[in-house]
Amino acid sequence: MPSQVQKVSASTDTVHAHTFPVDERMRVYAHVFEAIGQPLIVTDLTGSIVYWNGSAATVFGKRRDEMVGRSVMAVADGDEWRLKITHVLEEVGQRGQWNGELMVQRSDGVQASAVVNARLWHHERDQDAIVILVTGINRQKRSESYTGRRVIRRRRRNADLPRRFKRRLSGVRRANRWLRREIAEYRRNEQELRFQAKLLATVSQAVLATDTSGVITYWSPSAERMFGWSAAEMIGAIGFYLVAGLPDLELIGAMRAAIGAGKPWEGEFMLRRRDGTVFPAYAAISPIFDEQNRRIGAVGVVSDITERKRDQQALADANVRLQAANADLQLSHDLLHTIVDNLDDGLALIDSQRVIQVVNRQFARLLEMPPEHLPGASCDDVCPVVAPIVARTLSGGVKSFERVSHAHPSGEVITLDVYGIPLRDASGAQRVVLRLVDVTERLQLEAIMRQNERLAASGRLAAAVAHEINTPLQSIQNYLYLLRSSSIEQSTAFLDLASSEITRVSTLLHRLLDLHRPGDRSIELIDSNAIIERVVLLLGSALRGCSIRVEQELAPDLPRFLGQRDALMQVLLNLLLNAIDAMPCGGALRITTRRALETIDQSARWCVQIIVADNGPGIAFDLQERIFDPFFTTKPHGSGLGLAVSRQLVEQHGGSLRVQSTPGNGATFIVSLPVAEDA
Ligand code: ADP
């Protein structure tokens, strides 16, 4: 048997390798079959020779390549052989074996008798074969004229024939047993080869083999699929030039050099299919050696890496996008960090255990602490001033606010507005964002502004007072001048006029005193509804005189509060008198009281509200704040002090006085007076 298998399989998964190297064991079998020194012929059931060993070639003088594929009839000339071998094949077909002597024709033309052992070999299902082992070939006498000595010798030998036959037979049996074992081994190997062939047919990689000159000797089914060239087209061709896509001479040179040096090589190529399309491929190429370690070719495994390349490209693109996104993110992060760190407000994130997680620079600065000491510390320990609001925000889960004073170690005291903002993270854990606003400077500025305002107001007031007093004084001066040259009756009239001017000055001064004499009234529990009823009673005739209809909607459960009764009466009198002035020809006056929640100094407070609404002409928008200025009046004889004094009195109670009016649609004055929480 040669070192290359003629036909690996006859099934559908035929490997198209007509000369495919076999494995080591197969080589051993080949040696054994050769070494037995007896002709060994294997045929299929029709007698077609599938195997012909070296001894058969020597004995019968016919080469293996001549005989494989031919009928066993062709082993010897003549009808006798043909008849007998036909009989042998029939016997083996029916009984499984045939043993006996046959006359065969040797290579030197001599007819010789031979012991023939033929056996059916269940080589594989539907693949039975007949193994014919020829032993003991003897020279046969050519004619009847052989010498008597030969006849005697022959007779002697014939007498010895049973013994010799027995010996040979036992030899043949031994050989048969050995053959069976070898055949079993051969079958296993063949199955293995079939399996490998199947594997090669199944794998997606193309497998191909070349001889040393680059001629394709094997072309797997997957290579057919990958390149579109069939094995029949490729085997025998210099395949590389058919499949090289964009030949990279340097790469090809490197590959040739490696294979030439007997080393494996791997790398990436651009390869071409039969239809001309080019694709990227990865090839691993290894040299093949024969038993004498001579390089007889190379085997290559080629993978189509189009998908991999596409994936690599997609990955690279995604990477680029990711890097860009990362850079953006980093930029946003840095930006945010810079903004947060440079805010004027202090910011801190505090967890549910009141442990500080993150702070910005300003937070640490406001508390005069090194920023690195804050994260991880308990806010109760490091900033007790904010601890209550943190606790309140965590427990209530709502925004909270507190204004606190904080003494720095340096002794400086600052005022902080502390805002606690609840923050629930994705896991549901409650945290607090703490915002510290240093309002020290703002409060100082506000105080200065208020002072300035007061000074400005005093200036305006002084100017206004001077003007207000100057007018009646000039009148008095005029009347006194006229007195000198007037009759008694005229003098009386002038004195009356001067007296009324003096009364006007006195009233004015009283009002001024009201404005600047806040503390001389006694404090008592005030029932707003009772005061309203009293004032409405006092002004009853004036209201009726002007045909003003009064509607009262007074809340029965109105809380009482501590205040100055007279002051509040004066406020209501001013508001009602103004309403009467605003509706000289009649109208409706609605007085409402109610309990309401109002925001005073940024915190919600319960208040008693007294709402006085008329349906007079209302107040122009641009005058709505000015009407509270002292001496602002639109009335010919008004003092302009009623609302200024009223606002002052209400503010002394911690409340507010404001107006709402749509010009042409009446005016509504709202007095809000805070009440104690438990009122
Ligand atoms: P006086 O009543 O002496 O003018 P006030 O301070 O009481 O001083 O009022 C200032 C100005 O506010 C009034 O002159 C008037 O123009 C305006 N005003 C006050 N109340 C009303 C009202 N109910 N309707 C329209 N205007 C009003």
XYZ file of C-alpha atoms and ligand atoms in Angstrom:
706
model
C 0.000 0.000 0.000
C 1.400 3.388 -0.854
C 1.944 6.167 1.575
C -0.983 7.948 0.010
C -4.506 6.630 0.022
C -6.020 6.176 -3.383
C -9.589 6.603 -2.343
C -10.611 7.578 1.118
C -14.306 6.979 0.844
C -16.944 6.157 -1.669
C -19.835 7.748 0.191
C -21.443 11.104 -0.545
C -18.955 12.950 1.604
C -16.178 11.894 -0.713
C -12.981 13.766 -0.152
C -11.716 14.825 -3.493
C -8.150 14.171 -2.514
C -6.782 11.698 -4.960
C -3.453 12.015 -3.241
C -4.074 12.958 0.303
C -1.460 12.121 2.943
C -2.560 9.442 5.389
C -1.805 9.334 9.030
C 1.016 7.435 10.647
C -1.009 4.316 11.364
C -2.119 4.054 7.802
C 1.498 4.170 6.751
C 2.236 1.330 9.160
C -0.532 -0.784 7.608
C 0.856 -0.026 4.241
C 4.226 -1.297 5.335
C 2.705 -4.399 6.851
C 0.682 -5.209 3.749
C 3.803 -4.752 1.702
C 5.929 -6.680 4.120
C 3.863 -9.900 4.116
C 5.626 -10.809 0.854
C 2.540 -12.472 -0.600
C 0.218 -11.040 -3.172
C -2.783 -9.413 -1.458
C -5.643 -8.296 -3.638
C -8.842 -6.635 -2.460
C -11.807 -6.441 -4.813
C -15.340 -5.302 -4.493
C -18.174 -7.823 -4.879
C -18.096 -7.406 -8.642
C -14.413 -8.340 -8.696
C -13.154 -4.840 -9.401
C -9.736 -4.428 -7.789
C -9.548 -1.752 -5.114
C -6.242 -2.718 -3.578
C -3.142 -4.396 -5.036
C -0.041 -4.727 -2.946
C 3.598 -4.648 -3.948
C 3.976 -8.462 -3.889
C 1.045 -8.796 -6.285
C 2.823 -6.346 -8.550
C 6.040 -8.359 -8.380
C 4.457 -11.776 -8.704
C 2.028 -10.918 -11.484
C 4.219 -8.300 -13.152
C 1.433 -5.741 -13.159
C 1.700 -2.329 -11.537
C -0.757 -1.120 -8.968
C -1.908 1.851 -11.044
C -2.587 -0.557 -13.922
C -4.627 -2.917 -11.814
C -6.643 -0.791 -9.371
C -10.033 -0.296 -10.929
C -9.690 -3.256 -13.271
C -11.409 -6.605 -12.924
C -9.669 -9.422 -11.095
C -10.166 -11.370 -14.356
C -7.236 -9.363 -15.721
C -4.793 -10.907 -13.242
C -4.060 -13.828 -15.582
C -4.674 -14.596 -19.210
C -6.800 -17.415 -20.426
C -10.295 -18.782 -19.922
C -9.233 -21.181 -17.205
C -8.359 -18.367 -14.784
C -11.462 -16.454 -15.690
C -13.696 -19.454 -15.077
C -12.011 -20.357 -11.822
C -11.873 -16.872 -10.419
C -15.559 -16.423 -11.352
C -16.232 -19.591 -9.370
C -14.132 -18.273 -6.431
C -16.068 -14.967 -6.388
C -19.402 -16.819 -6.467
C -18.295 -19.097 -3.611
C -17.125 -16.178 -1.496
C -20.352 -14.359 -2.282
C -22.426 -17.367 -1.111
C -20.324 -18.938 1.654
C -18.165 -16.063 2.771
C -14.863 -17.755 1.829
C -13.051 -19.999 -0.569
C -9.776 -21.842 -0.011
C -8.016 -23.917 -2.594
C -5.389 -24.129 -5.265
C -5.471 -22.231 -8.504
C -3.160 -22.021 -11.450
C -1.881 -18.474 -11.846
C 0.365 -16.881 -14.424
C 3.505 -15.304 -12.971
C 5.263 -12.252 -14.336
C 7.841 -14.470 -16.055
C 5.021 -16.152 -17.978
C 5.306 -19.382 -15.945
C 2.037 -21.076 -15.002
C 2.185 -21.863 -11.291
C -0.139 -23.373 -8.775
C -0.931 -21.206 -5.835
C -2.824 -21.601 -2.552
C -5.544 -19.027 -2.665
C -7.456 -17.894 0.358
C -10.383 -15.651 -0.514
C -12.661 -14.194 2.136
C -15.605 -11.871 2.285
C -14.745 -8.725 4.193
C -17.586 -6.869 5.790
C -15.664 -3.768 5.194
C -18.557 -1.434 5.751
C -22.301 -1.547 5.331
C -23.066 -1.874 1.622
C -19.346 -1.784 1.065
C -18.371 -5.501 1.308
C -15.134 -6.470 -0.289
C -13.279 -9.665 -1.104
C -9.752 -10.109 0.201
C -7.666 -12.530 -1.809
C -4.371 -13.746 -0.373
C -2.210 -15.789 -2.729
C 0.448 -18.013 -1.184
C 2.647 -20.992 -2.178
C 3.007 -20.297 -5.880
C 4.799 -23.249 -7.513
C 6.283 -23.705 -10.878
C 3.967 -25.978 -12.912
C 5.309 -28.464 -15.402
C 5.060 -27.082 -18.907
C 4.459 -30.356 -20.724
C 4.239 -34.106 -20.428
C 7.985 -34.303 -21.319
C 9.197 -33.385 -17.811
C 11.877 -35.755 -16.555
C 11.131 -38.778 -14.422
C 13.175 -37.234 -11.595
C 10.937 -34.307 -11.561
C 7.945 -36.612 -11.592
C 9.403 -38.616 -8.693
C 10.203 -35.421 -6.798
C 6.801 -34.162 -7.535
C 5.226 -37.370 -6.408
C 7.253 -37.235 -3.243
C 6.157 -33.735 -2.713
C 2.608 -34.697 -3.510
C 2.852 -37.412 -0.883
C 3.925 -34.715 1.492
C 1.159 -32.425 0.250
C -1.388 -32.990 3.066
C 1.246 -32.140 5.670
C 2.484 -29.155 3.723
C -1.039 -28.065 2.939
C -1.881 -28.315 6.610
C 1.181 -26.255 7.510
C 0.373 -23.709 4.845
C -3.231 -23.678 5.856
C -2.328 -22.961 9.442
C -0.007 -20.228 8.093
C -2.850 -18.904 5.996
C -5.174 -19.049 8.970
C -2.649 -17.120 11.034
C -2.321 -14.662 8.211
C -6.115 -14.489 8.019
C -6.423 -13.735 11.708
C -3.769 -11.107 11.392
C -5.456 -9.790 8.286
C -8.802 -9.593 10.079
C -7.180 -7.594 12.850
C -5.455 -5.385 10.349
C -8.636 -4.971 8.371
C -10.493 -4.013 11.541
C -7.770 -1.493 12.259
C -7.904 -0.313 8.682
C -11.665 0.116 9.019
C -11.240 2.125 12.165
C -8.727 4.303 10.413
C -10.948 4.647 7.431
C -13.840 5.631 9.679
C -11.572 8.143 11.281
C -10.654 9.488 7.888
C -14.305 9.604 6.915
C -15.018 11.446 10.115
C -12.218 13.875 9.395
C -13.457 14.250 5.853
C -16.929 14.974 7.194
C -15.447 17.463 9.583
C -13.563 19.141 6.806
C -16.764 19.285 4.787
C -18.670 20.797 7.667
C -16.266 23.432 8.940
C -16.678 26.885 7.526
C -12.948 27.292 6.955
C -11.699 26.341 3.545
C -9.026 23.644 3.644
C -6.668 23.196 0.744
C -3.381 21.456 0.110
C -0.713 22.066 -2.488
C 2.385 20.253 -3.568
C 5.731 22.000 -3.362
C 5.182 23.790 -6.645
C 1.880 25.282 -5.503
C -0.340 22.889 -7.474
C -3.578 22.276 -5.581
C -3.821 18.672 -4.396
C -6.793 19.024 -2.080
C -9.732 21.428 -2.154
C -12.346 20.945 0.569
C -16.121 21.343 0.071
C -15.964 24.455 2.267
C -13.274 25.826 -0.089
C -15.731 25.214 -2.933
C -18.369 27.165 -1.032
C -16.004 29.966 -0.053
C -14.371 30.559 -3.430
C -16.956 29.225 -5.861
C -14.328 27.031 -7.588
C -15.052 23.271 -7.536
C -12.487 20.705 -6.468
C -12.490 19.351 -10.016
C -11.527 22.787 -11.319
C -8.925 23.516 -8.694
C -7.086 20.243 -8.187
C -4.108 20.298 -10.487
C -4.245 24.083 -10.887
C -1.851 26.669 -9.485
C -4.653 27.837 -7.276
C -3.091 30.766 -5.555
C -3.279 32.999 -8.640
C -6.963 32.208 -9.012
C -7.848 33.203 -5.499
C -5.381 36.028 -4.796
C -7.453 39.226 -4.518
C -5.083 42.127 -4.120
C -1.699 40.395 -4.085
C 0.581 41.866 -1.457
C 3.985 40.830 -2.723
C 5.678 41.380 0.591
C 3.130 39.219 2.365
C 3.321 36.468 -0.244
C 7.125 36.586 -0.069
C 7.027 36.222 3.704
C 4.640 33.274 3.418
C 6.761 31.524 0.776
C 9.899 32.089 2.820
C 8.292 30.591 5.941
C 6.860 27.539 4.138
C 10.124 27.088 2.202
C 11.930 27.015 5.532
C 9.479 24.347 6.722
C 7.744 26.663 9.173
C 4.057 27.407 9.526
C 2.840 30.870 8.567
C -0.325 32.790 9.231
C -1.611 36.150 8.164
C -4.369 38.131 6.497
C -4.922 38.314 2.747
C -7.411 39.859 0.401
C -8.775 36.900 -1.589
C -10.984 36.681 -4.653
C -13.990 34.484 -5.362
C -14.803 33.017 -8.719
C -17.383 35.790 -9.286
C -14.608 38.383 -8.863
C -15.663 39.668 -5.460
C -12.792 40.278 -3.091
C -12.953 39.535 0.637
C -10.584 39.685 3.598
C -9.338 36.287 4.774
C -7.148 34.858 7.446
C -4.929 31.972 6.390
C -2.902 29.522 8.479
C -0.515 27.583 6.267
C 1.649 24.642 7.387
C 4.187 22.614 5.419
C 3.552 18.834 4.955
C 6.363 16.278 5.199
C 6.667 12.654 4.096
C 8.195 9.840 6.164
C 11.682 10.870 5.130
C 10.864 14.323 6.426
C 10.957 15.777 2.939
C 8.609 18.678 2.366
C 5.966 17.488 -0.061
C 3.600 20.425 0.042
C 1.569 22.647 2.271
C -1.879 22.621 3.772
C -3.783 25.856 4.342
C -6.856 26.700 6.392
C -8.563 29.862 5.219
C -11.248 31.792 7.127
C -13.441 34.447 5.608
C -13.055 37.338 8.068
C -15.449 39.782 6.389
C -17.790 39.591 9.395
C -14.926 39.891 11.835
C -13.567 42.902 9.952
C -17.026 44.452 9.872
C -17.404 43.810 13.589
C -13.919 45.210 14.205
C -14.830 48.292 12.208
C -18.139 48.652 14.032
C -16.284 48.200 17.301
C -13.696 50.783 16.296
C -16.484 53.187 15.272
C -18.320 52.528 18.523
C -15.068 53.090 20.360
C -14.568 56.420 18.637
C -18.134 57.396 19.486
C -17.665 56.199 23.051
C -14.464 58.172 23.395
C -16.211 61.261 22.048
C -19.104 60.706 24.452
C -16.620 60.163 27.253
C -14.816 63.350 26.369
C -18.170 65.180 26.327
C -19.086 63.622 29.626
C -15.742 64.553 31.104
C -16.165 68.073 29.792
C -19.677 68.317 31.256
C -18.399 66.846 34.492
C -15.508 69.314 34.648
C -17.813 72.150 33.707
C -20.346 71.166 36.331
C -17.619 70.690 38.875
C -16.167 74.098 38.078
C -19.580 75.732 38.242
C -20.521 74.013 41.487
C -17.133 74.745 43.002
C -17.322 78.396 42.063
C -20.869 78.987 43.224
C -21.357 81.633 45.871
C -23.661 79.227 47.658
C -22.314 76.338 49.697
C -23.596 72.943 48.560
C -23.325 69.589 50.310
C -24.812 66.162 49.763
C -25.634 64.398 53.000
C -26.794 60.776 53.307
C -29.552 59.305 55.457
C -27.059 58.719 58.298
C -26.264 62.455 58.218
C -22.807 61.719 56.862
C -21.452 64.304 54.449
C -20.773 62.792 51.047
C -19.684 65.682 48.854
C -19.195 69.401 49.425
C -18.238 72.256 47.177
C -15.452 74.682 48.003
C -17.816 77.407 49.191
C -19.507 75.081 51.695
C -16.182 74.436 53.391
C -15.263 78.092 53.167
C -18.503 79.249 54.793
C -17.928 76.881 57.704
C -14.222 77.797 57.724
C -13.168 74.157 57.493
C -10.657 72.418 55.222
C -12.702 70.860 52.388
C -10.920 67.500 52.686
C -12.116 67.127 56.300
C -15.773 67.219 55.395
C -16.601 64.192 53.162
C -17.127 61.151 55.372
C -17.653 63.216 58.511
C -20.929 63.382 60.400
C -22.547 66.752 59.873
C -23.656 66.680 63.548
C -19.969 66.771 64.492
C -18.459 69.105 61.949
C -21.318 71.531 61.349
C -23.813 71.304 64.220
C -25.343 74.573 63.113
C -26.971 72.868 60.110
C -27.680 69.552 61.844
C -31.290 70.416 62.903
C -32.338 71.337 59.384
C -30.703 68.176 57.971
C -32.614 66.112 60.521
C -35.855 67.918 59.721
C -35.453 67.459 55.960
C -34.619 63.760 56.350
C -37.552 63.035 58.640
C -40.123 65.218 56.860
C -38.980 64.530 53.301
C -39.923 68.138 52.383
C -37.937 71.275 51.734
C -37.038 73.241 54.823
C -35.447 76.555 55.581
C -33.818 78.198 58.535
C -31.788 81.362 59.073
C -28.922 80.688 61.451
C -26.022 82.632 62.907
C -22.689 80.927 62.719
C -19.635 82.050 64.652
C -16.370 81.397 62.877
C -13.344 80.383 64.928
C -11.992 83.821 64.025
C -14.850 85.348 66.006
C -16.675 86.706 62.957
C -20.393 85.958 63.057
C -22.162 85.361 59.785
C -25.812 84.835 58.998
C -26.633 81.828 56.852
C -29.846 80.988 55.100
C -29.879 77.185 55.225
C -32.069 75.291 52.739
C -32.566 71.532 53.083
C -33.729 69.891 49.843
C -34.732 66.211 50.090
C -33.322 63.921 47.418
C -34.391 60.330 46.972
C -31.916 58.270 44.938
C -32.696 55.349 42.611
C -32.498 52.839 45.482
C -35.082 54.838 47.439
C -32.590 56.071 50.035
C -33.304 59.542 51.348
C -30.549 62.115 51.104
C -30.347 65.857 51.576
C -28.856 68.552 49.419
C -27.894 71.333 51.773
C -27.597 74.851 50.397
C -25.939 77.553 52.474
C -26.372 81.162 51.456
C -24.308 83.746 53.252
C -26.799 86.607 53.732
C -24.656 88.587 56.175
C -23.717 91.226 53.662
C -27.170 91.360 52.108
C -28.811 91.872 55.466
C -26.325 94.608 56.309
C -27.036 96.269 52.985
C -30.763 95.979 53.508
C -30.429 97.564 56.932
C -28.416 100.409 55.415
C -30.981 100.808 52.659
C -33.811 100.847 55.141
C -31.946 103.487 57.109
C -31.412 105.477 53.914
C -35.051 105.070 53.052
C -36.039 106.253 56.461
C -33.735 109.255 56.130
C -35.096 110.006 52.683
C -38.633 109.578 53.947
C -37.860 111.867 56.897
C -36.492 114.427 54.468
C -39.588 114.162 52.316
C -41.718 114.251 55.417
C -39.951 117.359 56.736
C -40.396 119.112 53.385
C -44.013 118.070 53.218
C -44.665 119.103 56.838
C -43.007 122.458 56.217
C -45.240 122.956 53.193
C -48.358 121.781 55.014
C -47.719 124.051 58.005
C -46.502 126.963 55.929
C -49.798 127.314 54.079
C -52.024 127.813 57.174
C -49.283 129.955 58.836
C -49.244 132.271 55.833
C -53.012 132.488 56.000
C -52.792 133.344 59.719
C -50.145 135.956 58.956
C -52.416 137.460 56.321
C -55.386 137.541 58.685
C -53.280 139.192 61.425
C -52.080 141.787 58.905
C -55.657 142.485 57.870
C -56.682 142.773 61.551
C -54.693 145.955 61.917
C -56.853 147.948 59.571
C -60.165 146.194 59.959
C -63.348 146.967 61.798
C -64.496 145.036 64.865
C -66.873 142.809 62.815
C -64.198 142.112 60.239
C -61.665 141.402 63.010
C -63.945 138.749 64.477
C -64.228 137.072 61.078
C -60.461 137.223 60.518
C -59.807 135.843 63.989
C -62.235 132.954 63.292
C -60.419 132.220 60.057
C -57.038 132.373 61.786
C -58.362 130.084 64.504
C -59.528 127.475 61.936
C -56.089 127.582 60.317
C -54.532 127.052 63.747
C -56.879 124.026 64.233
C -55.746 122.667 60.861
C -52.102 122.955 61.913
C -52.922 121.298 65.230
C -54.725 118.366 63.494
C -51.784 117.954 61.176
C -49.368 117.844 64.044
C -51.563 115.249 65.810
C -51.495 113.036 62.755
C -47.736 113.437 62.566
C -47.474 112.461 66.181
C -49.563 109.339 65.441
C -47.011 108.442 62.782
C -44.093 108.718 65.153
C -45.667 107.707 68.448
C -46.063 103.977 68.128
C -45.595 102.695 71.624
C -48.030 104.542 73.824
C -51.053 102.281 73.340
C -51.941 99.389 75.643
C -51.801 95.774 74.365
C -54.932 93.623 74.639
C -56.643 90.612 73.045
C -58.225 91.837 69.872
C -61.486 90.601 68.374
C -61.288 91.964 64.826
C -64.984 91.366 64.091
C -65.999 93.463 67.129
C -63.758 96.355 66.046
C -65.235 96.260 62.525
C -68.778 96.373 63.874
C -67.833 99.324 66.080
C -66.292 101.323 63.208
C -69.239 100.616 60.887
C -71.525 101.887 63.656
C -69.429 105.047 64.112
C -69.512 105.797 60.396
C -73.143 104.722 59.940
C -74.556 108.154 59.216
C -71.706 109.056 56.826
C -72.182 105.777 54.948
C -75.907 106.235 54.752
C -75.472 109.859 53.727
C -73.526 108.700 50.704
C -75.904 105.800 49.999
C -73.193 103.227 50.564
C -74.442 99.695 51.136
C -72.283 97.796 53.625
C -71.955 93.998 53.318
C -70.150 92.148 56.075
C -68.860 88.582 55.847
C -67.183 88.038 59.165
C -65.709 84.623 60.013
C -67.314 83.432 63.251
C -64.301 81.440 64.496
C -61.747 84.150 63.864
C -58.791 83.791 66.227
C -58.032 86.643 68.571
C -54.581 88.116 68.811
C -52.638 90.495 71.003
C -52.554 94.072 69.703
C -53.476 97.727 70.157
C -57.220 98.152 69.857
C -57.162 101.915 69.187
C -54.519 101.529 66.533
C -56.547 98.956 64.649
C -59.692 101.091 64.999
C -57.773 103.980 63.470
C -56.629 101.771 60.563
C -60.200 100.684 59.837
C -61.548 104.230 60.163
C -58.953 105.415 57.615
C -59.855 102.632 55.176
C -63.604 103.216 55.507
C -63.286 107.020 55.257
C -61.221 106.575 52.069
C -63.914 104.239 50.710
C -66.575 106.837 51.498
C -64.436 109.479 49.739
C -64.095 107.143 46.753
C -67.875 106.602 46.454
C -69.507 110.045 47.037
C -72.512 109.074 44.956
C -73.051 105.671 46.539
C -71.820 102.170 46.040
C -71.120 98.946 47.860
C -68.624 98.363 50.609
C -67.792 94.792 51.462
C -65.910 93.924 54.652
C -64.657 90.355 55.039
C -62.668 88.663 57.786
C -61.019 85.247 57.524
C -58.161 83.116 58.749
C -55.483 82.584 56.096
C -51.983 81.183 55.683
C -49.523 83.840 54.529
C -45.801 83.859 53.842
C -44.151 86.367 56.118
C -40.349 86.604 56.118
C -40.169 83.474 53.944
C -42.081 81.332 56.397
C -45.748 80.425 56.388
C -47.782 82.061 59.167
C -51.463 81.959 60.113
C -53.049 85.424 59.890
C -56.336 87.200 60.446
C -57.206 88.993 57.234
C -59.504 92.043 57.160
C -60.497 92.843 53.586
C -62.146 96.169 52.773
C -63.392 96.330 49.176
C -65.291 99.155 47.521
C -66.612 99.574 43.996
C -65.372 103.100 43.523
C -63.059 104.312 40.700
C -60.098 102.254 41.918
C -56.454 103.360 41.825
C -54.148 103.742 38.820
C -51.440 101.055 38.746
C -48.573 103.534 39.006
C -50.087 105.051 42.149
C -50.790 101.820 43.968
C -47.538 101.918 45.983
C -47.302 105.704 46.241
C -50.628 106.047 48.087
C -48.803 104.692 51.174
C -46.278 107.557 51.091
C -46.881 110.249 53.737
C -48.733 113.293 52.344
C -49.576 111.597 49.082
C -53.126 112.617 48.349
C -55.343 113.156 45.359
C -57.977 114.947 47.412
C -58.205 118.769 47.508
C -58.248 118.803 51.291
C -56.625 115.471 51.998
C -53.657 115.152 54.353
C -52.139 112.112 52.594
C -51.311 110.648 55.960
C -54.161 108.116 56.456
C -52.619 105.162 54.599
C -49.034 105.948 55.697
C -50.103 105.925 59.333
C -52.270 102.825 58.814
C -49.455 100.832 57.215
C -47.110 101.865 60.030
C -49.622 100.700 62.667
C -50.243 97.357 60.952
C -46.524 96.708 60.538
C -46.035 97.426 64.239
C -48.323 94.402 64.743
C -46.023 92.279 62.547
C -48.585 92.364 59.760
C -48.977 93.958 56.341
C -51.302 96.339 54.538
C -51.571 96.123 50.771
C -53.907 97.174 48.017
C -55.303 95.388 44.982
C -57.111 97.424 42.403
C -58.040 97.352 38.781
C -58.555 100.974 37.761
C -62.273 101.642 37.198
C -63.216 98.600 39.180
C -62.914 99.517 42.830
C -60.141 99.091 45.362
C -59.508 96.323 47.855
C -57.334 96.872 50.929
C -56.074 93.768 52.753
C -54.915 93.965 56.352
C -53.044 90.808 57.456
C -52.287 90.377 61.140
C -50.352 87.306 62.280
C -51.801 85.240 65.079
C -49.928 82.977 67.500
C -49.663 79.282 66.419
C -51.857 78.200 69.333
C -54.403 80.983 68.874
P -55.994 111.221 52.084
O -57.171 110.384 52.314
O -55.832 112.280 53.044
O -55.737 111.563 50.699
P -54.693 108.733 52.442
O -53.284 108.358 52.783
O -55.708 108.138 53.294
O -54.728 110.255 52.443
O -54.953 108.328 50.936
C -54.020 108.636 50.003
C -54.620 108.558 48.637
O -54.942 107.225 48.324
C -55.919 109.215 48.473
O -55.763 110.616 48.244
C -56.516 108.545 47.274
O -56.035 109.098 46.093
C -56.019 107.184 47.431
N -57.049 106.272 48.000
C -57.105 105.847 49.272
N -58.148 104.999 49.404
C -58.777 104.920 48.201
C -59.938 104.240 47.713
N -60.673 103.446 48.487
N -60.276 104.391 46.433
C -59.545 105.188 45.611
N -58.444 105.851 46.021
C -58.068 105.737 47.299
